[in-house]
Coordinates of C-alpha atoms in Angstrom, one line a residue:
X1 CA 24.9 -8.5 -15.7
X2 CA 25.5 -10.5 -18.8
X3 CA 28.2 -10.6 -21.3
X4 CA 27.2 -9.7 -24.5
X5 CA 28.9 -11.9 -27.4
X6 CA 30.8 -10.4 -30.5
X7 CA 27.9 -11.1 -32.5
X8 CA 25.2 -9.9 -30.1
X9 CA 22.1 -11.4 -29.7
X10 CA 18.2 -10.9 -28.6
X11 CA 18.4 -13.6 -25.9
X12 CA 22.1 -11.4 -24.7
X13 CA 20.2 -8.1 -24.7
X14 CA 16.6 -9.9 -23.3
X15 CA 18.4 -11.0 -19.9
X16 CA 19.7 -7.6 -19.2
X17 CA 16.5 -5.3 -20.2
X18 CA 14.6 -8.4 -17.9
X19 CA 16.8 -8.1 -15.0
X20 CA 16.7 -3.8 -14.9
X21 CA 13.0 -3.9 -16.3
X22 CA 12.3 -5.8 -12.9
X23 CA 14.5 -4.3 -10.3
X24 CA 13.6 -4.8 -7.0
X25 CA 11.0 -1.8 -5.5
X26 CA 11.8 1.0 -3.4
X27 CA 10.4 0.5 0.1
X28 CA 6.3 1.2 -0.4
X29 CA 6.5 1.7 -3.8
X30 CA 3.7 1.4 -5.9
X31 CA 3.6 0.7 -9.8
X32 CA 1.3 0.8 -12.8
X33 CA 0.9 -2.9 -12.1
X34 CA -0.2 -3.1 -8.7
X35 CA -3.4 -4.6 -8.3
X36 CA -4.6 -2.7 -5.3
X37 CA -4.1 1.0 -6.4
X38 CA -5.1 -0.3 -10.4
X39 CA -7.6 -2.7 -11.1
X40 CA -5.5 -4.6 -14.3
X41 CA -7.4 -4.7 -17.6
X42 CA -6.6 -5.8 -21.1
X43 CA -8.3 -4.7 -24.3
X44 CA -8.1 -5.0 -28.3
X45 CA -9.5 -1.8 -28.8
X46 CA -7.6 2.2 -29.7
X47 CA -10.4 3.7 -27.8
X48 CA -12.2 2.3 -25.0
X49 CA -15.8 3.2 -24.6
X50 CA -16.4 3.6 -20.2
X51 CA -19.7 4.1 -18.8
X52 CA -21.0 4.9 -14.9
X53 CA -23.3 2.3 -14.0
X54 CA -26.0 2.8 -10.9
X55 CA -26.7 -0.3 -9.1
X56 CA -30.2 -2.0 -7.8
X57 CA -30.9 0.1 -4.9
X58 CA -31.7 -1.4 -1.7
X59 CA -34.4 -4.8 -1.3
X60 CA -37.9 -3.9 -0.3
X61 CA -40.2 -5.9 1.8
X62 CA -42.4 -8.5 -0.5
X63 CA -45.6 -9.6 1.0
X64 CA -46.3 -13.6 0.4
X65 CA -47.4 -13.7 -3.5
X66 CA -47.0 -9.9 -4.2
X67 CA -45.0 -9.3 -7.2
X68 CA -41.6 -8.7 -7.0
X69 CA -40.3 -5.3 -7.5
X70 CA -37.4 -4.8 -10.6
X71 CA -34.5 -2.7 -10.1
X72 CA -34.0 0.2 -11.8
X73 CA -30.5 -0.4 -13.1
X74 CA -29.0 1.6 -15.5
X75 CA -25.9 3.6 -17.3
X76 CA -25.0 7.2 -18.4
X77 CA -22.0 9.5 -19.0
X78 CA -20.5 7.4 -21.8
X79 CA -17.4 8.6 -22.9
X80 CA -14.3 7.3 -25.2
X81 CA -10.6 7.5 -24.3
X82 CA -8.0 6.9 -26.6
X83 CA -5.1 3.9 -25.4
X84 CA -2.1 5.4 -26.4
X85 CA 1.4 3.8 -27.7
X86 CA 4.8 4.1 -25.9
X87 CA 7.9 3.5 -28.1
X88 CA 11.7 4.0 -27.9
X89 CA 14.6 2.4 -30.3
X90 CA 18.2 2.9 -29.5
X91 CA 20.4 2.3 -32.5
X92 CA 23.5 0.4 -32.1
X93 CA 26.7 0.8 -34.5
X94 CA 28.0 -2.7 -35.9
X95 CA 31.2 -2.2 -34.7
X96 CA 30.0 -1.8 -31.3
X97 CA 28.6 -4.7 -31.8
X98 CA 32.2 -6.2 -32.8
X99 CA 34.5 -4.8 -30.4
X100 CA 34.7 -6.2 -27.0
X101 CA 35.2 -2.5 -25.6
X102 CA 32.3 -1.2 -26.1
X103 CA 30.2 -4.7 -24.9
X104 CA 29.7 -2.6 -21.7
X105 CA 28.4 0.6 -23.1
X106 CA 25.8 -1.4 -25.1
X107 CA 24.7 -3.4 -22.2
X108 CA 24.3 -0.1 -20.4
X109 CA 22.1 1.2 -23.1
X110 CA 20.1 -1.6 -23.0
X111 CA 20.2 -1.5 -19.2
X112 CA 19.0 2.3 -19.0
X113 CA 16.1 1.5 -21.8
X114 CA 14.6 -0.8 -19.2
X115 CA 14.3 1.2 -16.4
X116 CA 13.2 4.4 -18.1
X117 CA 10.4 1.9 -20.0
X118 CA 9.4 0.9 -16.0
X119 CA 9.3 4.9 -15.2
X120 CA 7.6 5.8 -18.0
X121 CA 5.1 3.8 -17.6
X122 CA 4.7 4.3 -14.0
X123 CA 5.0 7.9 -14.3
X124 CA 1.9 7.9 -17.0
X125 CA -0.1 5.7 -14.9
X126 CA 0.1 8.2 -11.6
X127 CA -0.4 11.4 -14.1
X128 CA -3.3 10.4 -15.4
X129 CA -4.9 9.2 -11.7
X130 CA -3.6 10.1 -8.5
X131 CA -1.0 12.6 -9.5
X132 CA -4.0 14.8 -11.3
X133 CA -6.9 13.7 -9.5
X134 CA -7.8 17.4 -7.8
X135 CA -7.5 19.1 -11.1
X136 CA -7.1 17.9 -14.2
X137 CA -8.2 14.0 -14.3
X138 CA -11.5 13.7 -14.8
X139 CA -14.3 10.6 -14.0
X140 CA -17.2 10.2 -17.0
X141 CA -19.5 12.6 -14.6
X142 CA -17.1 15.8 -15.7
X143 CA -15.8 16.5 -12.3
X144 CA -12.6 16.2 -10.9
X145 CA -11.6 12.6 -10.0
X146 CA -11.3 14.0 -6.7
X147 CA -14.3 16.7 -5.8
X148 CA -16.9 17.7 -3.8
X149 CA -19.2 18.2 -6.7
X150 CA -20.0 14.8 -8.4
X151 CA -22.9 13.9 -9.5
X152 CA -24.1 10.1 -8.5
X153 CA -26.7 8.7 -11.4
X154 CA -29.2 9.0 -8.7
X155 CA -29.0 12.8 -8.5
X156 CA -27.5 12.8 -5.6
X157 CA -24.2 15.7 -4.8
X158 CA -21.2 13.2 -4.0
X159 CA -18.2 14.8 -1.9
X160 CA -14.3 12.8 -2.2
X161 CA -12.6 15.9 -1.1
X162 CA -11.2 16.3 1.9
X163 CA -8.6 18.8 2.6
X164 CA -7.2 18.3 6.4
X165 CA -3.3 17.6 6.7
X166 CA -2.0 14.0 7.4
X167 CA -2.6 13.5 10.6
X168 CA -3.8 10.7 12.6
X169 CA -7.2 12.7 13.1
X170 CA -7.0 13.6 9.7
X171 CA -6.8 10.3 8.3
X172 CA -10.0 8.9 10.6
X173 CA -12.3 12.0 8.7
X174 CA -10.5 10.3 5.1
X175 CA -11.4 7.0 6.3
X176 CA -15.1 7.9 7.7
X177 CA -15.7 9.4 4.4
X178 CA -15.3 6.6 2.2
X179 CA -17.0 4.2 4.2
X180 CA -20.3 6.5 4.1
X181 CA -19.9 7.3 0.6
X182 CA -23.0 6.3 -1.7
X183 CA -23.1 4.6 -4.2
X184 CA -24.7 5.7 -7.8
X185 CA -27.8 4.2 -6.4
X186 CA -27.9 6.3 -4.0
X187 CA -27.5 3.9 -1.0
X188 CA -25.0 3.0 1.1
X189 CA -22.0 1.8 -1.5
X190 CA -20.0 -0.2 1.5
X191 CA -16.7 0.8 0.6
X192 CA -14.0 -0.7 3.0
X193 CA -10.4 1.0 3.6
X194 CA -8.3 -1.0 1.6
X195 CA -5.2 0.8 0.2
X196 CA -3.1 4.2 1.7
X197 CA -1.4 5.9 -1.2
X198 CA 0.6 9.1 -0.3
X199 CA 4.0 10.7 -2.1
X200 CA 7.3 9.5 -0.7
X201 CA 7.6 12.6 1.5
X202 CA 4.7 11.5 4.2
X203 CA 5.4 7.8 3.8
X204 CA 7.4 7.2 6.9
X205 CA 4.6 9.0 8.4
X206 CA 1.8 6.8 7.2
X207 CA 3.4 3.9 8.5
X208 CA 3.9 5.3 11.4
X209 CA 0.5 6.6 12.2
X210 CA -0.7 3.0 10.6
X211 CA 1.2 0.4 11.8
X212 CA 2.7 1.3 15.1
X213 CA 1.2 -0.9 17.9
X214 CA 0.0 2.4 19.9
X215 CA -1.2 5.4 19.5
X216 CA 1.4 7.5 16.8
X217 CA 2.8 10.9 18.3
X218 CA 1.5 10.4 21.8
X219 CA 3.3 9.6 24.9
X220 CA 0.4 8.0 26.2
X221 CA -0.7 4.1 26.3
X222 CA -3.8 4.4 24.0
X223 CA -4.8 2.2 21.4
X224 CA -3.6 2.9 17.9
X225 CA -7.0 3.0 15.9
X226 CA -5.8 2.1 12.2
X227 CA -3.3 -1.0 13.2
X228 CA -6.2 -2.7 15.2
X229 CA -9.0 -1.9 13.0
X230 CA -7.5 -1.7 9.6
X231 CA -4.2 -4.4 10.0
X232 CA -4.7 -5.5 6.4
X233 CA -4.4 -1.4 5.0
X234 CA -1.8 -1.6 2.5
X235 CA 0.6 1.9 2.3
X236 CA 1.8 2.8 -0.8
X237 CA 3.8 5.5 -2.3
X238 CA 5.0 7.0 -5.6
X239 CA 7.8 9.0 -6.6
X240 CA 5.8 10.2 -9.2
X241 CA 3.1 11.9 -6.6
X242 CA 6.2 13.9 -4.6
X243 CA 6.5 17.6 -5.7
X244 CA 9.8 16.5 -7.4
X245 CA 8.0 14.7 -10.4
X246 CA 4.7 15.8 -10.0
X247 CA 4.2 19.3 -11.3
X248 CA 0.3 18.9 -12.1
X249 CA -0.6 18.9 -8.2
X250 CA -0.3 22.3 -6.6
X251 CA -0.5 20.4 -3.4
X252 CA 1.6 17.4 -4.1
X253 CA 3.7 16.8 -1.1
X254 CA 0.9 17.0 0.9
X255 CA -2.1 15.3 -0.9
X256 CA -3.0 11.6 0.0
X257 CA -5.7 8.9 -0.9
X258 CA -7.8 6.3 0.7
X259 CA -8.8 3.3 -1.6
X260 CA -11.3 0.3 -1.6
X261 CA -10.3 -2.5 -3.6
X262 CA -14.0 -1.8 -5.5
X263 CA -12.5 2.1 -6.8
X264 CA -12.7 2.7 -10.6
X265 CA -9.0 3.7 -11.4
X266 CA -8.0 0.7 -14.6
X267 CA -5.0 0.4 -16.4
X268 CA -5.9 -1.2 -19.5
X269 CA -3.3 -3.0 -21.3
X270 CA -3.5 -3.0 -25.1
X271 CA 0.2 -4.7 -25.8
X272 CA 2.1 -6.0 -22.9
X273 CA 5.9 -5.0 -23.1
X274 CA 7.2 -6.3 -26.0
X275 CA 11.3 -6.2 -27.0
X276 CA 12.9 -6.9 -30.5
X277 CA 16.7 -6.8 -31.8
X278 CA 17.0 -6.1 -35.6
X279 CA 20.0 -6.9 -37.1
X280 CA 22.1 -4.3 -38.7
X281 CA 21.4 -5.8 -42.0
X282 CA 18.3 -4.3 -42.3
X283 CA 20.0 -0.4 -42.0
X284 CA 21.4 1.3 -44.9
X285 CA 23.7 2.7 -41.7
X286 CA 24.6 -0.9 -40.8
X287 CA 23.1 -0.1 -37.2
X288 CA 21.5 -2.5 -35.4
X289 CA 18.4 -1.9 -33.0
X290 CA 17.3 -2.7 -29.9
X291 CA 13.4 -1.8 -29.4
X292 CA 10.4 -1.9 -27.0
X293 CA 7.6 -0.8 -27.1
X294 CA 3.6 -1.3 -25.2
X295 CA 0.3 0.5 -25.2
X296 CA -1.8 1.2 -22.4
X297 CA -4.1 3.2 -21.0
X298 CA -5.1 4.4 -17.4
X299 CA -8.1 5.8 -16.5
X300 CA -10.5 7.0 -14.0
X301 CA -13.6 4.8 -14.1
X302 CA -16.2 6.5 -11.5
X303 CA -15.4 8.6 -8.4
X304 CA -16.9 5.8 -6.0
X305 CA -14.2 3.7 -3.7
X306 CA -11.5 6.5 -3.3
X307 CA -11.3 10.0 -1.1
X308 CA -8.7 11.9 -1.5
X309 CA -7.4 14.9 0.7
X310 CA -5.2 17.6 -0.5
X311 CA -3.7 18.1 3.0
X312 CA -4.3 22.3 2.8
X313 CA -5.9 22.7 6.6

């Protein structure tokens, strides 16, 4: 940690938040900033306009010199989301700033308004995506983010709910799903099983039934299915999805997700992290302050490219 100077200082204060702000991750974890479970975005914008978009449909057979057919792209179910602001200040007394005593307990400060600036924005970016996706999170169609009510731009019902338990069976149904799932055009969307996001509770399990070189939970030799077929599937998991944090999901410590890398969910980033130090001549209080601050928003583009089961069968 560093040693913060009589006369304490942004470049002091900046080494410390940096070095908690990016503490190493726990096993599996996954954060706001991962690129696999949230496509990364910026914008300029306090509201973002989203739209669903269906694609081209399938190619028809052209005869030599007949005209070619157009597609029938198009968009609906516009809707506006607000990017909202994340701010905290912790004031610091001049003469903490002038006694070598207290260098620590300033440091610490600093140190704690790091990590919970990491948390809450993690925390955020799971509640308003995974963490809520079977009841409260919603995708531009009005459904649930997770549901077997969607409606594609096509007109056609689209099921992402599953509800079997994690189990290797379980997880092949997940995976089937999203690989047949159509797109808004109403064909074959061609969604590959990228990404394994569960709450910390069943992570040892998900690696287990992915990764272990035979079949997991048998005594048998047989093939394991996922870690020959799917070597590349990333597992993830979130403190922030366990029943300990996340009190939006009746089902938390059960629920899980399959993603392709082509699903919808975007965190878009308005203001990176940004720190300041203002000196305590600016406070009538001669206090000092040590701020940060970002604005982001994450959202739920379209229901195509994830499946989620709730784990209640």
């Amino acid at each position: 940690m560093a040693v913060i100077s009589p006369n304490t200082t942004q470049s002091g204060l900046d080494e410390i938040f940096d070095s908690s702000y990016e503490m190493d991750k726990q096993p599996g974890e996954v954060r706001a900033d991962d690129p696999l479970f949230f496509r990364q975005d910026t914008t300029e914008w306090l509201t973002i306009q989203i739209e669903e978009s269906q694609g081209p449909g399938d190619f028809t057979e052209v005869a030599e010199d007949e005209e070619v057919p157009e597609a029938s792209v198009r968009t609906g179910n516009k809707t506006s989301i607000e990017v909202f602001e994340y701010d905290k200040d912790i004031p610091i007394p001049q003469r903490y700033q002038e006694a070598s005593s207290h260098y620590g307990t300033v440091a610490k400060w600093v140190e704690d308004l790091a990590i919970r600036a990491r948390t809450t924005r993690d925390k955020y970016a799971m509640r308003r995506s995974y963490g809520d996706a079977f009841s409260g999170v919603n995708t531009p169609d009005g459904a649930d983010l997770i549901s077997n009510s969607h409606t594609s731009l096509n007109g056609d019902t689209i099921d992402n709910l599953e509800t079997g338990a994690f189990t290797p069976a379980n997880l092949e149904v997940v995976i089937r799903s999203l690989r047949l799932q159509r797109a808004q055009d109403g064909d074959l969307a061609s969604y590959h099983a990228d990404g394994l996001l569960v709450p910390v509770i069943l992570h040892p399990d998900a690696t287990e039934v992915t990764q272990s070189e035979l079949k997991a939970g048998t005594g048998q030799n047989e093939l394991n299915y996922f870690s020959k077929v799917y070597p590349g599937l990333k597992v993830g998991s979130s403190e922030f999805l366990d029943s300990t944090y996340n009190t939006l999901n009746t089902n938390a410590n059960t629920s899980y997700f399959v993603v392709s890398q082509r699903h919808s969910i975007t965190r878009a980033v308005r203001v990176p992290l940004q720190k300041e130090y203002v000196d305590p001549m600016y406070d009538r209080r001669r206090r000092a302050f040590y701020r940060a601050r970002f604005s982001e928003r994450v959202y739920a583009g379209t229901w195509g490219g994830i499946v989620g089961s709730n784990g209640t069968v």
